[in-house]
Short mmCIF file of C-alpha atoms and ligand atoms in Angstrom, two decimals:
data_model
loop_
_atom_site.label_atom_id
_atom_site.label_comp_id
_atom_site.label_asym_id
_atom_site.label_seq_id
_atom_site.Cartn_x
_atom_site.Cartn_y
_atom_site.Cartn_z
CA MET A 1 25.96 26.92 13.42
CA ALA A 2 24.45 23.51 12.68
CA LYS A 3 22.46 23.21 9.50
CA LYS A 4 18.80 22.38 9.70
CA LEU A 5 16.54 20.19 7.61
CA SER A 6 12.85 21.02 7.31
CA VAL A 7 10.56 18.13 6.45
CA VAL A 8 7.20 19.38 5.14
CA VAL A 9 4.30 16.92 5.13
CA SER A 10 0.82 17.73 3.85
CA VAL A 11 -2.04 16.04 5.63
CA TYR A 12 -5.62 15.61 4.52
CA ASN A 13 -7.77 13.09 6.40
CA GLU A 14 -4.87 10.85 7.33
CA GLU A 15 -5.87 9.90 10.89
CA LEU A 16 -5.54 6.17 10.21
CA GLY A 17 -1.93 6.33 9.09
CA LEU A 18 -0.54 9.43 10.77
CA ASN A 19 0.68 7.74 13.91
CA GLN A 20 2.52 5.16 11.87
CA PHE A 21 4.06 7.90 9.73
CA TYR A 22 5.28 9.82 12.76
CA GLN A 23 6.55 6.74 14.66
CA HIS A 24 8.41 5.60 11.58
CA THR A 25 9.84 8.92 10.41
CA SER A 26 10.87 10.53 13.68
CA PRO A 27 13.57 7.93 14.59
CA ILE A 28 15.00 8.19 11.07
CA LEU A 29 15.30 11.95 11.50
CA LYS A 30 16.85 11.60 14.98
CA GLU A 31 19.41 9.13 13.71
CA MET A 32 20.15 11.33 10.69
CA SER A 33 20.66 14.28 13.02
CA GLN A 34 23.09 12.42 15.25
CA ARG A 35 25.07 11.12 12.32
CA THR A 36 25.25 14.23 10.16
CA GLY A 37 25.03 17.04 12.70
CA TRP A 38 22.01 18.51 10.88
CA ASP A 39 19.21 19.66 13.15
CA TYR A 40 15.68 19.14 11.87
CA GLU A 41 12.06 20.26 12.09
CA LEU A 42 9.06 18.18 11.08
CA ILE A 43 6.31 20.46 9.77
CA PHE A 44 2.86 19.01 9.24
CA VAL A 45 0.45 21.11 7.21
CA ASN A 46 -3.09 20.09 8.00
CA ASP A 47 -5.06 20.86 4.86
CA GLY A 48 -8.49 21.25 6.45
CA SER A 49 -8.88 17.59 7.45
CA ARG A 50 -12.36 16.59 8.55
CA ASP A 51 -11.21 13.64 10.62
CA GLY A 52 -9.04 13.49 13.75
CA SER A 53 -5.79 14.37 11.96
CA LEU A 54 -5.40 17.78 13.58
CA ASP A 55 -5.81 16.37 17.11
CA LEU A 56 -3.14 13.78 16.41
CA LEU A 57 -0.77 16.39 14.99
CA ARG A 58 -1.27 18.59 18.06
CA GLU A 59 -0.44 15.60 20.26
CA PHE A 60 2.80 15.01 18.35
CA ALA A 61 3.70 18.70 18.63
CA ALA A 62 2.94 18.82 22.36
CA ALA A 63 5.27 15.89 23.04
CA ASP A 64 8.01 16.64 20.51
CA GLU A 65 9.66 20.05 20.17
CA LYS A 66 10.78 19.16 16.65
CA VAL A 67 7.19 18.99 15.41
CA ALA A 68 5.29 22.05 14.16
CA VAL A 69 1.75 22.22 12.83
CA VAL A 70 0.46 24.63 10.21
CA ASN A 71 -3.31 24.47 10.04
CA PHE A 72 -5.65 25.36 7.19
CA ALA A 73 -9.23 25.99 8.28
CA ALA A 74 -10.46 24.58 4.98
CA ASN A 75 -9.16 22.21 2.34
CA ARG A 76 -7.00 24.09 -0.16
CA GLY A 77 -5.29 21.17 -1.87
CA HIS A 78 -1.95 19.44 -1.63
CA GLU A 79 0.11 22.07 -3.46
CA ALA A 80 -1.21 25.01 -1.45
CA ALA A 81 -0.39 23.01 1.68
CA MET A 82 3.16 22.31 0.50
CA ILE A 83 3.70 25.98 -0.37
CA ALA A 84 2.51 27.01 3.10
CA GLY A 85 4.88 24.49 4.66
CA ILE A 86 7.79 25.70 2.57
CA ASP A 87 6.99 29.31 3.50
CA TYR A 88 6.85 28.38 7.18
CA SER A 89 10.04 26.32 7.11
CA SER A 90 13.37 27.74 8.23
CA GLY A 91 15.79 24.95 7.32
CA ASP A 92 18.82 25.11 5.04
CA GLY A 93 17.18 22.28 3.13
CA VAL A 94 13.49 21.42 2.74
CA VAL A 95 12.10 17.96 2.00
CA CYS A 96 8.50 17.78 0.76
CA MET A 97 6.67 14.50 1.15
CA ASP A 98 3.30 12.84 1.59
CA ALA A 99 1.93 11.61 4.91
CA ASP A 100 0.91 8.15 3.75
CA LEU A 101 4.39 6.54 3.61
CA GLN A 102 4.27 6.31 -0.19
CA HIS A 103 7.45 8.39 -0.06
CA PRO A 104 10.00 6.38 1.93
CA PRO A 105 11.43 8.41 4.83
CA GLU A 106 14.45 6.08 4.64
CA SER A 107 15.62 8.29 1.76
CA ILE A 108 15.97 11.37 3.96
CA PRO A 109 19.52 10.72 5.26
CA GLU A 110 20.73 10.36 1.69
CA ILE A 111 19.01 13.61 0.75
CA VAL A 112 20.94 15.36 3.51
CA GLU A 113 24.19 13.93 2.12
CA LYS A 114 23.27 15.37 -1.27
CA PHE A 115 22.64 18.80 0.26
CA ASP A 116 26.09 18.53 1.85
CA GLU A 117 27.49 17.82 -1.61
CA GLY A 118 26.00 21.10 -2.78
CA TYR A 119 22.86 20.10 -4.67
CA ASP A 120 19.95 22.53 -4.59
CA VAL A 121 17.22 20.38 -6.10
CA ILE A 122 16.88 16.67 -5.41
CA SER A 123 13.98 14.90 -7.11
CA MET A 124 12.99 11.42 -6.10
CA VAL A 125 11.76 9.25 -8.95
CA ARG A 126 9.68 6.12 -8.84
CA THR A 127 11.79 3.20 -9.91
CA ALA A 128 8.85 0.81 -10.05
CA ARG A 129 5.21 1.74 -10.38
CA ALA A 130 3.85 -1.17 -8.41
CA ASP A 131 1.06 1.09 -7.25
CA ALA A 132 0.03 2.22 -10.71
CA GLY A 133 -1.66 0.27 -13.45
CA ILE A 134 -0.96 0.53 -17.14
CA PHE A 135 -3.50 3.35 -17.52
CA LYS A 136 -1.72 5.58 -15.04
CA ARG A 137 1.62 4.85 -16.64
CA ILE A 138 0.39 5.78 -20.10
CA THR A 139 -1.49 8.89 -19.00
CA SER A 140 1.49 9.96 -16.95
CA ALA A 141 3.86 9.54 -19.91
CA ALA A 142 1.40 11.41 -22.13
CA PHE A 143 1.15 14.22 -19.60
CA TYR A 144 4.88 14.85 -19.66
CA LYS A 145 4.98 14.59 -23.45
CA VAL A 146 2.35 17.27 -23.81
CA MET A 147 3.91 19.46 -21.13
CA ASN A 148 7.31 19.26 -22.77
CA ALA A 149 5.88 19.96 -26.21
CA MET A 150 4.20 23.12 -24.92
CA SER A 151 6.87 24.43 -22.64
CA GLY A 152 9.61 25.48 -25.03
CA LYS A 153 13.05 25.35 -23.48
CA THR A 154 11.75 24.43 -20.06
CA LYS A 155 11.80 20.65 -19.71
CA PHE A 156 10.13 18.50 -17.09
CA GLU A 157 11.52 15.13 -16.08
CA ASN A 158 9.27 12.15 -16.64
CA ASN A 159 8.02 10.54 -13.51
CA SER A 160 8.81 13.48 -11.28
CA SER A 161 6.98 13.09 -8.02
CA ASP A 162 5.81 15.19 -5.10
CA PHE A 163 8.75 13.78 -3.17
CA PHE A 164 11.54 16.29 -3.64
CA ALA A 165 14.00 18.37 -1.71
CA ILE A 166 15.13 21.96 -2.23
CA SER A 167 17.73 24.21 -0.69
CA ARG A 168 16.79 27.40 1.15
CA ARG A 169 17.66 29.53 -1.85
CA VAL A 170 15.29 27.53 -4.06
CA ALA A 171 12.63 27.83 -1.34
CA LEU A 172 13.11 31.60 -1.49
CA VAL A 173 12.73 31.62 -5.28
CA LEU A 174 9.47 29.67 -4.93
CA LYS A 175 8.33 32.02 -2.21
CA ASN A 176 9.05 35.18 -4.16
CA ASP A 177 8.63 34.31 -7.83
CA TYR A 178 6.14 31.45 -8.16
CA ARG A 179 2.91 32.63 -6.64
CA GLU A 180 0.32 31.56 -9.18
CA ARG A 181 -2.93 30.16 -7.82
CA VAL A 182 -2.61 27.18 -10.12
CA ARG A 183 0.82 25.69 -9.82
CA PHE A 184 2.98 22.86 -11.04
CA LEU A 185 5.31 22.69 -8.08
CA ARG A 186 7.12 19.49 -8.98
CA GLY A 187 7.95 20.99 -12.39
CA TYR A 188 9.07 24.35 -11.02
CA VAL A 189 11.60 22.84 -8.67
CA GLN A 190 13.34 21.29 -11.63
CA ASN A 191 13.58 24.54 -13.52
CA VAL A 192 14.58 27.22 -11.02
CA GLY A 193 18.24 26.66 -11.89
CA PHE A 194 20.99 25.65 -9.41
CA LYS A 195 22.82 22.34 -9.09
CA LYS A 196 20.41 19.49 -9.57
CA LEU A 197 20.56 15.77 -8.88
CA HIS A 198 17.95 13.57 -10.44
N1 LIG B 1 -3.38 15.90 0.60
C1 LIG B 1 -3.56 17.23 0.95
N2 LIG B 1 -4.68 17.89 0.51
C2 LIG B 1 -5.60 17.29 -0.31
C3 LIG B 1 -5.37 15.94 -0.71
C4 LIG B 1 -4.24 15.30 -0.24
O1 LIG B 1 -2.74 17.80 1.68
O2 LIG B 1 -6.58 17.93 -0.67
C5 LIG B 1 -2.19 15.20 1.10
C6 LIG B 1 -2.42 13.78 1.58
O3 LIG B 1 -2.75 13.73 2.93
C7 LIG B 1 -1.09 13.13 1.29
C8 LIG B 1 -0.61 13.86 0.04
O4 LIG B 1 -1.30 15.11 0.00
O5 LIG B 1 -0.15 13.37 2.31
C9 LIG B 1 -0.90 13.08 -1.23
O6 LIG B 1 -2.27 12.74 -1.29
P1 LIG B 1 -2.77 11.34 -1.81
O7 LIG B 1 -2.06 10.24 -1.09
O8 LIG B 1 -4.24 11.36 -1.76
O9 LIG B 1 -2.30 11.46 -3.32
P2 LIG B 1 -1.63 10.36 -4.28
O10 LIG B 1 -0.90 9.36 -3.44
O11 LIG B 1 -2.74 9.79 -5.04
O12 LIG B 1 -0.70 11.20 -5.13
MG1 LIG B 2 -0.86 8.79 -1.54
#
């Protein structure tokens, strides 16, 4: 049976950019599917948006069988939304990304190639922080320094982002073993074990 990629996108008040995200990402996924033989699903998790995001998402889903919408009645935060999307997903691989095109969907075909090579955890890193000033860079570096000092043998990569991909077995580990209310999802995915590309 064909493998399937699940793309999980969390959405909070994104009505201005959502159409652009969908129009840009969907053809990339279609092309990826034709080229690699992987089927796909595009799962939007609406995290209690107060704008017209949910209406837009329902329009996408009505017109495109690949699109699914998970809806939170209230805002629960980005990580809770991602967890819900991962729980809902059924793909052999799951890509988690933001809805505002800060995570380039152009990377998705390459992620699928890496799944085919057997990687379980694929973390995208920022190569240039054009969006972040010096303050963010320093606080971000300090954050990882403190985390790594406190966390014993568990080490977190600098600059890890919320743009990552995990295999189904990692998704199951997250589903079963990482259910704290306060989470550090981008760190967990690097430390669940399995073959990792960074
Ligand atoms: N988001 C969410 N719930 C929230 C805040 C944000 O699902 O309470 C989504 C948002 O729509 C976006 C992603 O999480 O897709 C990242 O949010 P944002 O762009 O605000 O974060 P940043 O780029 O500053 O990391
Ligand atoms: Mg953003």
